[in-house]
Structure formats: structure tokens, C-alpha cells
Amino acid sequence: MNEERRLIYHYLRHDKKFPHVWCPGCGNGIVLGSLIRTVHALGLSKDEVVLVSGIGCAGRLPVYVDFNTLHTTHGRALTFATGIKLAKPHLKVIVIMGDGDATAIGGNHLIHAARRNVDLTAIIVNNNIYGMTGGQSSPTTPHGLRASTSPYGHAEHAFDIARLVEAAGASLVARGTIYHVNLLDKLFQRAMEKVGFAVVEVISHCPTHFGKLNFLGDAVESMRWMAEHAVAVERAKKMRPEELQGKFRIGVLVDRDMPDYQSEYEKVRKRAMEGVPYRIDPQEISKMLESHQIY
Amino acid sequence: MGGEEERRPKLIQGNEACAEGAIAAGCRFYAGYPITPSSEIAEVLSYRLPAVGGTFIQMEDEIASLGAVIGASLAGVKAMTATSGPGFSLMQEHIGFACMAEVPCVIVNVMRGGPSTGLPTSPSQGDVQQARWGTHGDHPIIALTPWSVRECFELTVRAFNLSEKYRTPVILLMDEVVGHMRENVVLPDPSSLEIFDRVKPSVPPEWYIPYEDTSFGVPPMAPFGEGYRYHVTGLTHDVRGFPTLREDEIEPFMARLFRKIWSHLDDIQTWDTFQMEDADICIVAYGSVARAAKRAVLEAREKGKKVGLVRLITIWPFCRRAIEEALKGCKVFLVPEMNMGQISREVKRVVRGRGEVLTVSKALGRLLTPNEILEPILEESR
């Protein structure tokens, strides 16, 4: 407890920015706690951490922490983060977004940041709804459920964020929940240590809107639902498909080594600085074309 | 840059001159999205920036481009993007963010015919009012309009200097003619240029108040990662950068945002005059149209008409004093524009009935001719 208190004092802007804006039972505080513990565990200095967010409930997270913090526009956090990272590669740039922020208005930036494999840590807090604006449906609202703009049941189908960013080219893809906090600490650590675009989807909840509209009970009840439905990836491997029906996997889903954008661009800089025209060996050309994967 | 090679006259485009101006001004980050007629700026910088240790990135759209530019600038690197009409529309939200968070950056808009996809390869001056009012909310803005290839270079440098000095986005409003026109120019020696870099805090981090008012009106700016940890937001904020709803914090913030520009108009506003000394008819023009207007002045003079030209270089904030000075001798103003009359309304606002304001407003996707400008002058004095 003393250690916890020391961390709070060290990392939070306790003298200015509290009380916070989040509702009772919100998962964002759990995500924030996990984030701080991870930065601490990795021994990162506060000066080298840049925390970037978009708009929404999760977007309010950076203001409370004593890092270099940037609260951008709705959906565009990854674009600002890309600029920061490319301009000052030694900085540890962490981006925090909500599901609407990252996959609706920011969906294009999400897939392109993944495709470029920019060395960023992207945390997507998925509570299946737009919380701040009053419970409207998001790209992760499950089909058939209610939202304040889907009063007759949601007609659309949800994104699987993890598969989306995996297909787009992210180096590391993980999923955790606000219930499995120890795991979340580990996933954040893996993501921050990874060179390349690393995404952690955090399954969260919104008792105020999503929970209320869909009779999911209070925060405790929806966290119990997470405990009952999450299956660790290691265990899921040993389970039959019918056993996995209705469950979701948590843990590191994808971890692959690919050159990140910064190291690729460094090659470009080197060629440009040498001033030698870029010529490709004809045999290399066919190899490059073949490596362009189309299924 | 540098060396004898660079000092020789070169036949280059306005877009190329703009890219070279950016390098000379110290721009080391460019993010953009391809769009005609501005694409050459990106092409030249994709070649030039990595060679000087900078970064070029082609983003997924114009919104992302300006986002990345603002991010790079917050990290302490001078940054720019370039676009045209539709891309400029997409950038409006982030122009507002840069105004609000006071992030220096340069946005080049090589104007083409609009609205919408409009006339992609044709000239226009249709984005003049959008440059002023395109983003939502009240904000001052600086915009510059070059009329020649050499001035594309010079005003790009100036755009960076103003953006660094006043911590504001600066818009370089070129038009397709200026962007694609080739002229034989000797670019200025980079070492002869006056380059302004943003003022960094001189106090230790624990004393730093990121949005504190100063007598100049522009607070020093700390780059991310150098020990000055602070919050940057598009929300209306207090002097520490934290969101606020308090009237006593909102009011001084908004006042300073305007004061930092309005109290330095002497430094920001520039215009040029041609044969205005004895003129009784004043043409007010900018960009490529000013070239035709200059020709019209010469032809009118040949016909014995005392016509002069006020060429706006700073287009925003609008050079009220240029018009006031012209009013001392002129009772007739003519505003030729490649739009339906966007700057003529500013001229009318200043003239306020003290003279007559004629317009030549043509949004036809082509340059105005000297004759088209001359016609109303000859009719007026008939």
C-alpha cells in the first residue's frame, strides 16, 4: 500500500487535476493504474514518456499523469503520435484511445499506423459504446444490443479489433480486461518493450450507458462477466472450438518481429545522404514483388 | 544548399521554390497527402528532407498529415504540410487545434478551383475566406500570398518565422499559377536569411508555466522530452494547459490568443505598392492576379489613367492600413480576384462608403487577363 501511495504521488498530477471526470465503476482508472505501474516497472523516466490521447472518456486519461501529455482531436491521436515519434525517436510514445475513437473516426489512422509499423504502444479501451456523449453505438457494439442511437437493437456487426490490427500489420497484438489486472500489467509491459506497432485492446465496460441499456448490472457484475468469459490464450489452445463458443481470448495474441518504420526510414536517410541514386537489382525487384503478400 | 552552384539562376517552379524555402527555414519534417496542384512540394521534399537528416512521410489523408506535423512540432522540429482545396478542407480541424494549443506549423495551400473536387489543375483564389474562417471557433490567423517563384521561397521562410515567433499555424496561400509557373530565379543565399526559432523556456522546469501570459503575448515553448512536462490539449485551458470552464481563465486566454497577433500587425502585415504615388484609382490584388494587375496599371498609365496597385502579401490579418493609405488619394478601388469576390468584401469593409469598390470576380479556372482588369477602369473614367 505504501508503494502504491508512493507511485500515486510520483506519477499523478495530484495537485491540480482531481477529482477526475470518470463515472463510478469506470474501467479507465484501472487502465491508468496499470499504465503507471508498467512505466515504473520498466524504469522509464517521466521525461521520456509521451502519453497521447484522442477524444472521449479514455481521452481524458493523460491529463492526470505527470508525463509529456497530449490530448488531441477525436480519432487522430495516432497521427500526432506518429509525428512525435518520427521527430524524436528516443521518446516512448504511448497512445490511449477508446473504441469509437480508435476504430470509427480513427479507423483509417489505426490501420495505417499498424501497416507502417510505427514504434508506438496503442492502448484501446473497448467499452462497446460512446460513453462521453451519452451511450451511442460504436464499431464494437455487438449486433442486436441497445445503444442510445440503436434503440431497436444494433443493426451492424462489430469489429474484432485484434484481428483488424493483426491483418493491418501490427507487430504485437494483445487483449486484456480490466478484471485481469496483473495480466494487464504484463501486456502493457510486453507492448511497451516491443519495437514496432503494439496494440493492447483492453476489454472494459460502461455501467452508466452500455450496462444500463442492456441490463448488464453494475460494474462488479460486468467484471464478473469478464472473469467468466475470458480465456487465457495458452488455455484456449487446448480447448475445442465448441468449448470456446461465446468466450474471448486474453493474452498476447500476436507477437512477430518486423522492421519498424523508423529503422526502415533510417535506410532511406542513409541513401539520401550518400547522394547516390537508388537503383534496385532486377532480381531484387522480383523478390520484392513476391514478398508483397496477397492472399 | 550553399555554394556557387546554388547561386546561379535556376528555372524552377513555385512549388519547388516553396520546398527549398522550407529547407532553408529549417523545416525538418513534412507530412502530406498527394493532391494536385501541390504535389511537387511533397515530391521535392521526399527527396530533399532525408538528405538533410529530416523526415518525410506520406500519410493516409490530410487530417493525418497535419496531425503528424503538429506532433513533430510539439517534439521541437519545424514542420510543414502542403495541400490543395479538398485537402485544405480536411485540415481545418487541426488548424484549429494548432491555434488553440499554439503549435507553430506551416500549411501550404496551392489553391485550385472549387467547391468540392472543382477544377483540380486550374488556378483559383477560392480558399481565401476559408483560410480565415475555415476552422470552427474564434481565432486569429496569419496567411501569406506569393506572386512569384522567388516570393514562394521567401514567403515560405517568412511563414516559418512568423509561426515560430507567434506560436501559430501560418497558411501560405499559393495558387495554381504561382505553384506551377516556372521562372528563372536566383534563390537567396540561405546564410543571408533571417531565421527565427521558437523561444524556449529559460526557467527551470518546476517554474515553467506553459501558457503563461508575457508582455509579448507568446509564452516560451518547451519541446516534449526535455524535462518540461506539461499538458497540451485542444480544450480551452488555463495557463498550465489544463482544461478549464472558468470564465476568469477562459477570458484572458482568448484575449491573449488574439492580442499576440493583433498587437504585432506592424511585424506581420506586408504589402507592396506600384505607382500609387499619384494614383486616383487603386487596384487591390494578390497572388498571380497581381501580375496581370501590374500589367493593367502600365496599360492604363499609357492611356493617361492614374492607376496604381496595392499588392497584398499578408492577406490575413487583412491589411487595413494599406487600404487606408490608398484612400488618401484614391476614390475608386478595383479588386480583381479568381473567386466570386472574397477579398473585395474586406476592401468594402475598410472603405465604408468613402470610395467606390469595383470588382472583377471570375472563378473560371483561368488567370485573369490585364484587359479584363483594365475594362472597368476605362469604363469608370469614361
XYZ file of C-alpha atoms in Angstrom, chain A residues 128-270:
143
model
C -18.518 -1.166 -26.702
C -20.044 2.305 -26.685
C -19.505 6.064 -26.827
C -19.580 6.883 -23.135
C -18.863 10.594 -23.012
C -21.538 11.613 -25.491
C -24.244 9.503 -23.892
C -24.122 5.862 -24.944
C -24.320 5.871 -28.734
C -23.379 2.723 -30.650
C -19.741 2.269 -31.674
C -17.994 -0.066 -34.147
C -17.628 -2.554 -31.285
C -21.249 -2.523 -30.135
C -22.412 -6.142 -30.527
C -25.151 -6.849 -33.049
C -28.636 -6.733 -31.599
C -27.763 -4.903 -28.395
C -29.043 -1.482 -27.435
C -27.357 1.882 -27.545
C -28.827 5.370 -27.311
C -28.720 5.545 -31.113
C -29.734 1.896 -31.534
C -32.969 1.859 -29.525
C -34.381 -1.017 -31.608
C -31.243 -3.125 -31.437
C -27.949 -2.539 -33.207
C -28.216 -3.437 -36.888
C -24.464 -3.562 -37.529
C -21.795 -6.093 -36.696
C -18.800 -5.335 -34.527
C -15.141 -5.074 -35.409
C -12.759 -7.588 -33.885
C -10.069 -5.022 -33.036
C -7.325 -7.584 -32.514
C -7.849 -9.259 -35.875
C -8.188 -5.904 -37.592
C -4.792 -4.642 -36.447
C -3.190 -8.032 -36.951
C -4.299 -8.019 -40.593
C -3.113 -4.424 -40.937
C 0.401 -5.386 -39.845
C 0.876 -4.649 -36.145
C 3.958 -6.251 -34.568
C 2.274 -7.139 -31.322
C -1.415 -7.616 -30.613
C -2.708 -8.374 -27.136
C -6.024 -8.367 -25.347
C -6.691 -7.955 -21.660
C -9.527 -6.891 -19.414
C -9.936 -4.502 -16.526
C -10.685 -7.534 -14.351
C -7.397 -9.350 -15.068
C -5.213 -6.535 -13.792
C -1.997 -8.496 -13.226
C -2.208 -9.758 -16.772
C -2.886 -6.220 -17.987
C 0.330 -5.001 -16.345
C 2.223 -7.744 -18.158
C 0.571 -6.998 -21.506
C 1.348 -3.304 -21.222
C 4.929 -4.204 -20.437
C 5.211 -6.514 -23.440
C 3.683 -3.827 -25.663
C 5.986 -1.081 -24.435
C 9.054 -3.275 -24.801
C 8.115 -4.261 -28.327
C 9.793 -2.383 -31.162
C 7.076 -1.682 -33.706
C 3.367 -1.028 -33.537
C 1.992 -2.784 -30.446
C -1.707 -2.822 -29.677
C -3.383 -3.792 -26.420
C -7.138 -3.999 -26.530
C -8.498 -3.615 -23.023
C -11.980 -5.038 -22.574
C -13.690 -2.534 -20.316
C -17.287 -1.603 -19.567
C -19.622 1.329 -19.278
C -22.052 0.683 -16.438
C -23.513 4.164 -16.940
C -24.680 3.621 -20.513
C -23.943 0.266 -22.144
C -24.527 -1.665 -18.941
C -27.732 0.149 -18.118
C -29.199 -0.037 -21.630
C -28.506 -3.767 -21.854
C -29.358 -4.819 -18.303
C -25.802 -5.919 -17.542
C -25.887 -4.789 -13.948
C -23.324 -2.710 -12.139
C -19.546 -2.571 -12.525
C -18.997 -5.620 -10.349
C -21.445 -7.712 -12.331
C -19.925 -6.788 -15.672
C -16.447 -7.547 -14.344
C -17.732 -10.910 -13.224
C -18.919 -11.438 -16.798
C -15.361 -10.690 -17.986
C -13.940 -13.206 -15.489
C -16.340 -15.858 -16.733
C -15.876 -15.253 -20.449
C -12.177 -14.533 -20.827
C -9.898 -17.466 -21.639
C -6.122 -17.197 -21.486
C -4.562 -17.814 -24.923
C -2.464 -20.657 -23.519
C -5.558 -22.420 -22.221
C -7.572 -21.632 -25.358
C -5.063 -23.607 -27.428
C -6.037 -26.758 -25.563
C -9.764 -26.139 -25.845
C -12.135 -27.414 -28.513
C -13.927 -24.836 -30.700
C -17.295 -25.625 -29.106
C -15.820 -25.019 -25.658
C -14.586 -21.632 -26.852
C -18.018 -20.676 -28.144
C -19.033 -17.318 -26.631
C -15.640 -16.812 -24.971
C -12.881 -14.411 -25.871
C -9.127 -14.896 -25.646
C -6.869 -12.776 -23.482
C -3.090 -12.569 -23.530
C -0.579 -11.924 -26.287
C -2.387 -12.897 -29.480
C 0.287 -11.947 -31.999
C 3.981 -11.253 -31.496
C 6.130 -11.053 -34.593
C 9.402 -9.379 -35.416
C 9.250 -6.987 -38.308
C 11.345 -3.910 -39.031
C 9.644 -0.821 -37.680
C 9.096 2.327 -39.722
C 11.871 4.258 -38.047
C 14.576 1.733 -38.912
C 13.286 1.471 -42.495
C 13.283 5.245 -42.861
C 16.798 5.387 -41.462
C 17.853 3.411 -44.545
C 16.130 5.990 -46.740
C 18.011 8.779 -44.940
C 21.297 6.990 -45.394
